[in-house]
mmCIF file of C-alpha atoms in Angstrom:
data_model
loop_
_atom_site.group_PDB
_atom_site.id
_atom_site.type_symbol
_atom_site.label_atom_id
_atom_site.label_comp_id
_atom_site.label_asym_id
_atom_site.label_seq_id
_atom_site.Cartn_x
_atom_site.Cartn_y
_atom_site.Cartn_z
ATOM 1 C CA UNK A 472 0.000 0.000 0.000
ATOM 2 C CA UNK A 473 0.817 3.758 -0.684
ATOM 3 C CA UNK A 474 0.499 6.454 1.952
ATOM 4 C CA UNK A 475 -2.615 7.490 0.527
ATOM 5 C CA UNK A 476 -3.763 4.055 1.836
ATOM 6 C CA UNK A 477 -2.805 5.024 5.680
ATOM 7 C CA UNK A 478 -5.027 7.453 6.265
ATOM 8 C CA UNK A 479 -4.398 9.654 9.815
ATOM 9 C CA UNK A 480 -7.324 10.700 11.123
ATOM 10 C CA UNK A 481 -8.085 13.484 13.979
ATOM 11 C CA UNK A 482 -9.785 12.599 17.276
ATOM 12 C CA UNK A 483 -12.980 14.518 16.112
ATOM 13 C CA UNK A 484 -12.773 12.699 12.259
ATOM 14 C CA UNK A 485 -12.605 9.085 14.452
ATOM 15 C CA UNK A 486 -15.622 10.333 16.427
ATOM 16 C CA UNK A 487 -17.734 11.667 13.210
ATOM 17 C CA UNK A 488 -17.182 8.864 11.065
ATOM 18 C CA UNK A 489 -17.850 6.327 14.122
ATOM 19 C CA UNK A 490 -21.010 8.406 14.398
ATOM 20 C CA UNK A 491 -22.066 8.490 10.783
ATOM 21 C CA UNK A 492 -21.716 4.476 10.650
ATOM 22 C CA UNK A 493 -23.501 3.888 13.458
ATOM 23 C CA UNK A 494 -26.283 6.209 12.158
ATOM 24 C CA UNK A 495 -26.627 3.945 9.276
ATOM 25 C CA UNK A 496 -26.811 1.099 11.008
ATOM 26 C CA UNK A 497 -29.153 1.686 13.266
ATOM 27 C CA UNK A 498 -31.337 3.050 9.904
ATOM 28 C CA UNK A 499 -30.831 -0.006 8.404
ATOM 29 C CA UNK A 500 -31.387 -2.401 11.310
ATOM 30 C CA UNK A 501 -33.818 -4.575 10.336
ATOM 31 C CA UNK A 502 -35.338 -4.396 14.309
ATOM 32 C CA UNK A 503 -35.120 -1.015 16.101
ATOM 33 C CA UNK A 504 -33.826 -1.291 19.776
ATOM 34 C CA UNK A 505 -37.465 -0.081 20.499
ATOM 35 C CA UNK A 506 -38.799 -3.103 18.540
ATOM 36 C CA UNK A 507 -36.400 -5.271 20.410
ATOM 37 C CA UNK A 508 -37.234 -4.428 24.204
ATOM 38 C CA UNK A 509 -40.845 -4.805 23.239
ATOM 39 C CA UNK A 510 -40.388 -8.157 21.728
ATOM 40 C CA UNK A 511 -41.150 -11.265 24.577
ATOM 41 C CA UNK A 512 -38.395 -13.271 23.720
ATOM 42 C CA UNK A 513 -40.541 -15.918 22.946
ATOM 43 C CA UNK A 514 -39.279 -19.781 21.999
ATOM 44 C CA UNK A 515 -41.083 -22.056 19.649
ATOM 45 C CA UNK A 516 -43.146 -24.511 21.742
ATOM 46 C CA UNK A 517 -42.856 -27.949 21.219
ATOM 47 C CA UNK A 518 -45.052 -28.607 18.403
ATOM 48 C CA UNK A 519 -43.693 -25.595 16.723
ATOM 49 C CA UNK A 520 -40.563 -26.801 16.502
ATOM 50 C CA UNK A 521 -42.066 -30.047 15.099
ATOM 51 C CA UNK A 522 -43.714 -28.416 12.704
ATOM 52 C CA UNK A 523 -40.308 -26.686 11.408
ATOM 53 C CA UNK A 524 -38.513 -30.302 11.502
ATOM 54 C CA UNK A 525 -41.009 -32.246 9.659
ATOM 55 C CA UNK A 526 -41.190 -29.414 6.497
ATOM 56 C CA UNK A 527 -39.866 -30.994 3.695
ATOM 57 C CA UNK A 528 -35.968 -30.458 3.197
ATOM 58 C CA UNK A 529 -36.383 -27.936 0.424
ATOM 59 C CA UNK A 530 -39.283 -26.144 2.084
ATOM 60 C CA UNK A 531 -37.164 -25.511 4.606
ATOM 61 C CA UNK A 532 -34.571 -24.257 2.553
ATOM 62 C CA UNK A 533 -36.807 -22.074 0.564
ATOM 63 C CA UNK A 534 -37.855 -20.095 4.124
ATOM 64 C CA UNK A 535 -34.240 -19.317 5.813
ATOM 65 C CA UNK A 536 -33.008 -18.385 2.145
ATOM 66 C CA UNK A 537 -36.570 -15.880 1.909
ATOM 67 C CA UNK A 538 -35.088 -14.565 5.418
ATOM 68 C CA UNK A 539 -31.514 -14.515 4.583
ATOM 69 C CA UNK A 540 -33.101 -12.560 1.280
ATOM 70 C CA UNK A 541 -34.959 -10.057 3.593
ATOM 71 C CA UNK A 542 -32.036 -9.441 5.617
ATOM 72 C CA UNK A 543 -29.513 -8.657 2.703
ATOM 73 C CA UNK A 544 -31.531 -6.091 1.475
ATOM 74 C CA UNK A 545 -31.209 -3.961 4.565
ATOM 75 C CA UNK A 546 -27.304 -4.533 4.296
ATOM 76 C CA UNK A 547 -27.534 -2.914 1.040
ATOM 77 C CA UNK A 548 -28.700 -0.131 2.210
ATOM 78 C CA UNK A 549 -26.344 0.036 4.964
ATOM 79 C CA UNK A 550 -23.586 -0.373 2.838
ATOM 80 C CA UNK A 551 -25.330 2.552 0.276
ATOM 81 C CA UNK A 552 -24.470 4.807 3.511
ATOM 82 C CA UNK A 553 -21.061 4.164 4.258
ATOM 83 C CA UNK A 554 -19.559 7.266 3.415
ATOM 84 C CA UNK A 555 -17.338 6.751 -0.110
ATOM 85 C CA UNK A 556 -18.847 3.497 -0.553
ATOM 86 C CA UNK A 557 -21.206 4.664 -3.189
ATOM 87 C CA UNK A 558 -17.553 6.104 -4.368
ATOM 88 C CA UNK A 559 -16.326 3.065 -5.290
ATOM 89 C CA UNK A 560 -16.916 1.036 -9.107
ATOM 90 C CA UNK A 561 -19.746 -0.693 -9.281
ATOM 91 C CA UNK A 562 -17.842 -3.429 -10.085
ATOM 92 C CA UNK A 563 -16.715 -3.332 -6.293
ATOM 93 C CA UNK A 564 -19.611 -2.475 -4.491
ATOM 94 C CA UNK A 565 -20.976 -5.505 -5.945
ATOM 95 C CA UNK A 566 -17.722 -7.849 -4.896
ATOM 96 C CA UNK A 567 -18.306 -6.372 -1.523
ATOM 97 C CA UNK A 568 -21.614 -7.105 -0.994
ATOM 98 C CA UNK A 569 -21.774 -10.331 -2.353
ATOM 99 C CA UNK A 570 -18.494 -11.444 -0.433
ATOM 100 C CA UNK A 571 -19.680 -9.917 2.529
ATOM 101 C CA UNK A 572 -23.545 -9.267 3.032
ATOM 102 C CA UNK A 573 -23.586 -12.727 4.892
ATOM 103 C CA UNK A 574 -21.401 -12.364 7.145
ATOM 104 C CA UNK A 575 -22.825 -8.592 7.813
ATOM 105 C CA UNK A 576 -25.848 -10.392 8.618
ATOM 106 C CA UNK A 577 -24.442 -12.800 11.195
ATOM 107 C CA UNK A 578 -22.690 -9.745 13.183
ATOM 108 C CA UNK A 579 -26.142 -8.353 12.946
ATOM 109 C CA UNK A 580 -27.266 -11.605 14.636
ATOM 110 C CA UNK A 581 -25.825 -10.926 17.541
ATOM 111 C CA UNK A 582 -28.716 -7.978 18.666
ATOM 112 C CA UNK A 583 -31.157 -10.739 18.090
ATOM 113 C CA UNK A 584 -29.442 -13.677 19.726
ATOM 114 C CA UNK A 585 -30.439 -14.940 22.814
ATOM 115 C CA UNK A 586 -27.188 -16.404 24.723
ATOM 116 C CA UNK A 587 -28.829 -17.942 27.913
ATOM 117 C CA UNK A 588 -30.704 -19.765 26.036
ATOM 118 C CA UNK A 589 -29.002 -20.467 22.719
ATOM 119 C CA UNK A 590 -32.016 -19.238 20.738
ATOM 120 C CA UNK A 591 -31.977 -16.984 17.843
ATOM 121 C CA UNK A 592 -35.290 -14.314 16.570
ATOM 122 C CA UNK A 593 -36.414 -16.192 13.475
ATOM 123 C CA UNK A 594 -39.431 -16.262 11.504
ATOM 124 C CA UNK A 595 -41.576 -14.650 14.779
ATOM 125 C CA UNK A 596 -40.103 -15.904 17.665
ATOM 126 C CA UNK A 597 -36.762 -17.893 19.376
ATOM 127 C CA UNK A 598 -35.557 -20.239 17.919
ATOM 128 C CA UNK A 599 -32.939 -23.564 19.201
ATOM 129 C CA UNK A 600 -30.694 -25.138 16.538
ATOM 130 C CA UNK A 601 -33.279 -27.620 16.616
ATOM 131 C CA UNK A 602 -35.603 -25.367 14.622
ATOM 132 C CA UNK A 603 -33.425 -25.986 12.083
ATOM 133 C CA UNK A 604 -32.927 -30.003 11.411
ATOM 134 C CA UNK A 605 -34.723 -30.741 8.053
ATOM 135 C CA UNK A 606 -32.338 -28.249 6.287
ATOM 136 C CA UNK A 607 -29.810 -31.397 6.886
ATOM 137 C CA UNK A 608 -26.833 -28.931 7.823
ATOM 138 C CA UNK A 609 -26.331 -29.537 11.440
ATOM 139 C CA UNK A 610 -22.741 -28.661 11.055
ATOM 140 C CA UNK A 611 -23.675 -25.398 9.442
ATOM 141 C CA UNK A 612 -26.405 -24.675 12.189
ATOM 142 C CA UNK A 613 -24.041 -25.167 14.936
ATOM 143 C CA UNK A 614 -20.910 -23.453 13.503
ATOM 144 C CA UNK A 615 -23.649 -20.405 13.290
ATOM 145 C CA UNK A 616 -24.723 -20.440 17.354
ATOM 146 C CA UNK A 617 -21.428 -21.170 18.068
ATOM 147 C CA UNK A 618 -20.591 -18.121 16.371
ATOM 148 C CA UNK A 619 -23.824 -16.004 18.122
ATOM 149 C CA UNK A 620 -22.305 -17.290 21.197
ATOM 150 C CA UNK A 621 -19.240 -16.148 20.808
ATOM 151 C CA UNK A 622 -19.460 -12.565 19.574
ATOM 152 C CA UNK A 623 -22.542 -11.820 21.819
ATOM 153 C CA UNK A 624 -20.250 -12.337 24.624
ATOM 154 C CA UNK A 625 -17.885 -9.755 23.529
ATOM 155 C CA UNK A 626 -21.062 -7.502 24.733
ATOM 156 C CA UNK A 627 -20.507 -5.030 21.362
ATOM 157 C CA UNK A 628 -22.705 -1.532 22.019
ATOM 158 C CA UNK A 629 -24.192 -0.715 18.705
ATOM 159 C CA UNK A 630 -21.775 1.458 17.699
ATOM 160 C CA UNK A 631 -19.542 -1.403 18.172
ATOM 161 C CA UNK A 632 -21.555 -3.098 15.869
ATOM 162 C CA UNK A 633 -21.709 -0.520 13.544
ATOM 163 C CA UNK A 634 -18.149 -0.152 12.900
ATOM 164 C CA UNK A 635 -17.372 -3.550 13.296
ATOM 165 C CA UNK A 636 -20.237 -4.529 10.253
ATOM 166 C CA UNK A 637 -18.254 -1.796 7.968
ATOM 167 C CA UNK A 638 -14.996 -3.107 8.735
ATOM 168 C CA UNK A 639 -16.033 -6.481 7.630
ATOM 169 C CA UNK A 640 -17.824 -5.169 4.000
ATOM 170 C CA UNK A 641 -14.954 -3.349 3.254
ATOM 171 C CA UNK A 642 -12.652 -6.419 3.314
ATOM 172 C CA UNK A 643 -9.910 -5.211 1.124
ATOM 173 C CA UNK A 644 -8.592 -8.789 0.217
ATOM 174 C CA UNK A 645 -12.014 -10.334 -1.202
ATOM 175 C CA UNK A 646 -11.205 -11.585 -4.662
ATOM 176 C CA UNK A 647 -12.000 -9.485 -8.496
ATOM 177 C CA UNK A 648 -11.948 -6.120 -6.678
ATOM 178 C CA UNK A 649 -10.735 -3.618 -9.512
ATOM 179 C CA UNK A 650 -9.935 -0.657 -7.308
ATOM 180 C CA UNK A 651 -8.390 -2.633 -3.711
ATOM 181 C CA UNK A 652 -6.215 0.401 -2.680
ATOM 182 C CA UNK A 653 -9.728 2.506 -2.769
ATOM 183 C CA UNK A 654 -11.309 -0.128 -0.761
ATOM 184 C CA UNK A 655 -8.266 -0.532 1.673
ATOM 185 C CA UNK A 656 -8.491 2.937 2.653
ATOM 186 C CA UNK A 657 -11.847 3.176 3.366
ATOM 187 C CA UNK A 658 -11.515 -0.049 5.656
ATOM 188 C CA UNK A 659 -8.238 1.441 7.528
ATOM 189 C CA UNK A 660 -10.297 4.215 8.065
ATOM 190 C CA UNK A 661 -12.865 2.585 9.784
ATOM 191 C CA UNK A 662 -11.048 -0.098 11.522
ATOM 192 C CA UNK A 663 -8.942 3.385 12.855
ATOM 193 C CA UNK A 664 -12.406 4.675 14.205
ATOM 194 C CA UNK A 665 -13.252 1.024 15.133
ATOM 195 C CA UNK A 666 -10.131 1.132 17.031
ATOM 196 C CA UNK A 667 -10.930 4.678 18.694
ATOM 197 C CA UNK A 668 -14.537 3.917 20.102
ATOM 198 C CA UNK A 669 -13.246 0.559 21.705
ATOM 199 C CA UNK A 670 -10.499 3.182 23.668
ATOM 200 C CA UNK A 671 -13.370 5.461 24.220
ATOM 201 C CA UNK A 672 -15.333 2.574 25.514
ATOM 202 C CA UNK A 673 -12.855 1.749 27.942
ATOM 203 C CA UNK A 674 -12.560 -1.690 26.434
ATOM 204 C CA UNK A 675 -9.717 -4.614 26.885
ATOM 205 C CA UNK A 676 -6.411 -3.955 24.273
ATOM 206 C CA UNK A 677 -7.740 -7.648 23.635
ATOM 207 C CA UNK A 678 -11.074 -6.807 21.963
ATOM 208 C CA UNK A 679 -9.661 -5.434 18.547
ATOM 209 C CA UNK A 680 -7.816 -8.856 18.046
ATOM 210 C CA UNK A 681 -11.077 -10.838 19.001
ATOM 211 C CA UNK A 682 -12.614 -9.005 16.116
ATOM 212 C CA UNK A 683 -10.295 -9.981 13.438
ATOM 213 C CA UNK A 684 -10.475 -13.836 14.544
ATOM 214 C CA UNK A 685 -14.203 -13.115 14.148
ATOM 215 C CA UNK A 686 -13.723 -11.647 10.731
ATOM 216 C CA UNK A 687 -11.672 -14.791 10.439
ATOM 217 C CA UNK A 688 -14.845 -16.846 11.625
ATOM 218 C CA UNK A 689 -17.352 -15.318 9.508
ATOM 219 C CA UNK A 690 -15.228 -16.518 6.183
ATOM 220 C CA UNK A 691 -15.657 -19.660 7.329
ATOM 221 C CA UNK A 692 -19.019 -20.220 8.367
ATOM 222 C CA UNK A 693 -19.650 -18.057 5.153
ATOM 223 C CA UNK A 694 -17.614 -20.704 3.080
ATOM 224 C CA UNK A 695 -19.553 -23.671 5.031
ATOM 225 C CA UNK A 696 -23.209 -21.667 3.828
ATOM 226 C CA UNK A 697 -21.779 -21.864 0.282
ATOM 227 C CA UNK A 698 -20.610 -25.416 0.231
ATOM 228 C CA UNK A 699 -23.881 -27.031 1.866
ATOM 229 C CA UNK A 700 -26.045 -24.755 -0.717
ATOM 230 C CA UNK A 701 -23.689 -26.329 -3.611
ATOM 231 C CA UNK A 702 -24.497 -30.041 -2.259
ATOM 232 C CA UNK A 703 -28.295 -29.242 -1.920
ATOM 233 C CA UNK A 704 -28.446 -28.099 -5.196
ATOM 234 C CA UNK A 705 -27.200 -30.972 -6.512
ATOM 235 C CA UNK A 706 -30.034 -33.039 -4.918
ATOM 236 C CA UNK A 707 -32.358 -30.352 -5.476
ATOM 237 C CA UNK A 708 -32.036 -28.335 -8.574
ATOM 238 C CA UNK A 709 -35.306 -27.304 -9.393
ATOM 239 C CA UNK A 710 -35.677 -25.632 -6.056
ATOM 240 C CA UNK A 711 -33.237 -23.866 -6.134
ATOM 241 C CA UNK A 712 -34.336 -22.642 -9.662
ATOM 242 C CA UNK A 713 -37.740 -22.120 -8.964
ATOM 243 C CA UNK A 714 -38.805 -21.619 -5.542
ATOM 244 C CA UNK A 715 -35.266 -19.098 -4.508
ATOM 245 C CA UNK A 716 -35.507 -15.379 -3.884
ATOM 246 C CA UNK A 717 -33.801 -14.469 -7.387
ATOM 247 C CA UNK A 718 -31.497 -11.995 -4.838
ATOM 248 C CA UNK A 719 -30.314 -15.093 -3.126
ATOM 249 C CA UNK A 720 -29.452 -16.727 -6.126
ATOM 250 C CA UNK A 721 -27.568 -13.641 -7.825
ATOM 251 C CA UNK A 722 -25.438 -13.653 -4.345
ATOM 252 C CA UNK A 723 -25.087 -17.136 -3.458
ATOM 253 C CA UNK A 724 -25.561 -19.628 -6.795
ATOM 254 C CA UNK A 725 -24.274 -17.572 -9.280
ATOM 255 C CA UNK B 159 -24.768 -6.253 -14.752
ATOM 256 C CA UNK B 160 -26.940 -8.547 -16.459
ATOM 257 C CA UNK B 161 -25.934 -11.229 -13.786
ATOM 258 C CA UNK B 162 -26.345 -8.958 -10.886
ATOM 259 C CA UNK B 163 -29.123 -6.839 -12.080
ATOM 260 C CA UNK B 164 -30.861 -7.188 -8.571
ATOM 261 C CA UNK B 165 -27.962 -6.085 -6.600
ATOM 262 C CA UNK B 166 -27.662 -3.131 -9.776
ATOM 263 C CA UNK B 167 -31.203 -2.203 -8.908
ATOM 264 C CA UNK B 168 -30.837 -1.972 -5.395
ATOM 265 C CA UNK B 169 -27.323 -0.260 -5.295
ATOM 266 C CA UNK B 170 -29.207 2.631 -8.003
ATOM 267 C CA UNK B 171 -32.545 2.612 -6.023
ATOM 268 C CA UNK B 172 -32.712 6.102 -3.750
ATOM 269 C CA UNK B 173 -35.361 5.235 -2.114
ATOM 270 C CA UNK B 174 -34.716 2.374 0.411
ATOM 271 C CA UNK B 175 -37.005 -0.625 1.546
ATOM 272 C CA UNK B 176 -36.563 1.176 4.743
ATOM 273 C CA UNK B 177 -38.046 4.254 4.190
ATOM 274 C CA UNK B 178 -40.820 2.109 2.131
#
């Protein structure tokens, strides 16, 4: 990298941009705070969860990739408000978002994660890895509450979040970007202010270091999501083809 | 574009399924 690509920023720039990211996050949180507290933390019953494991395999499918969908679409627009983002090629704002808008989503997870319980808000109320057996991923499932337990019990404030979600789009190293040094800068930039709110926060010298093995994590569990959609849609093609959001397809089964 | 014409839509879209 140049110098352009080491970007020093002032105690006040840290602070503005940390405050400008979080802003967009919070717009573009698919539940408000508000929404949250008012929620009852509710778990499936019994027969609920029954219901969920005797749906056919690709019916199954078909609803977490609808939710996955839903969920995406709010990353866009987070990513749409990162300032210089919308700076960047097209070319690379697509790269980003398609190598990153799932892992956004499972740092997102974390505000709607239950840890005592090992439950997670889906499709109206808590639900265990259980919930989830007829996709026929169990590996998958609990690589992804291992993962909700772990970064929920880093305890991230929203702004935390925030920061952490941009840092992680703006992954300089994801593969076809056209313009990486453009990209690199805006992520040192924000893994500076990243850096400055965990100070300001008081937080361990530690934390910063737990985030990049999470970063770390995400590519993985990421990687796992892509390789047990490649072997289901091998057994089930026409699914896939037919009964997909086309967003998840563009994204994941391109 | 034509194989990310979703993602092109949404990226050009000023209006956000937010604000909808």
């Amino acid at each position: 990298s140049n110098g352009d690509a080491s970007p020093t920023l002032t105690l006040a720039e840290h602070d503005h941009l940390a405050q400008i990211i979080c802003k967009s996050h919070l717009e573009t949180c698919q539940y408000l705070r508000e929404e949250l507290q008012e929620m009852s933390w509710q778990s499936f019953l019994q027969e609920e969860v029954e219901k969920y494991q005797n749906k056919p395999q690709e019916a199954m499918w078909q609803l977490c990739a609808v939710k996955i969908t839903d969920a995406v679409q709010y990353v866009v627009e987070f990513a749409k408000r990162i300032d210089g983002f919308m700076d960047l090629c097209q070319n690379d704002q697509i790269v980003l978002l398609k190598a990153g808008s799932l892992e956004v989503i499972f740092v997102r997870m974390c505000r709607v994660f239950d840890s005592q319980n090992n439950t997670v808000y889906f499709d109206g109320k808590f639900a265990s890895p259980d919930v989830f057996k007829s996709l026929g991923c169990d590996d998958l499932i609990s690589s992804v509450f291992d993962f909700g337990q772990s970064i929920c019990s880093l305890q991230l404030t929203e702004e935390e979040i925030a920061l952490f979600s941009a840092f992680v789009l703006l992954s300089a190293d994801r593969s076809w970007l056209r313009e990486k040094l453009q990209v690199e800068k805006l992520q040192r930039k924000t893994e500076s202010a990243l850096q400055h709110i965990l100070q300001k926060n008081h937080r361990d010298d530690g934390v910063l270091e737990k985030l990049r093995c999470k970063a770390s994590a995400l590519r993985a569990l990421c990687g796992l999501h892509s390789e047990k959609l490649a072997a289901f849609r091998t057994v089930y093609p026409d699914a896939v083809r037919t009964l997909f959001p086309p967003l998840y397809k563009e994204l994941f089964a391109a | 574009k034509e194989k990310h014409k979703i993602l092109h839509r949404l990226l050009q879209n000023s209006t956000s399924p937010v604000e909808l």
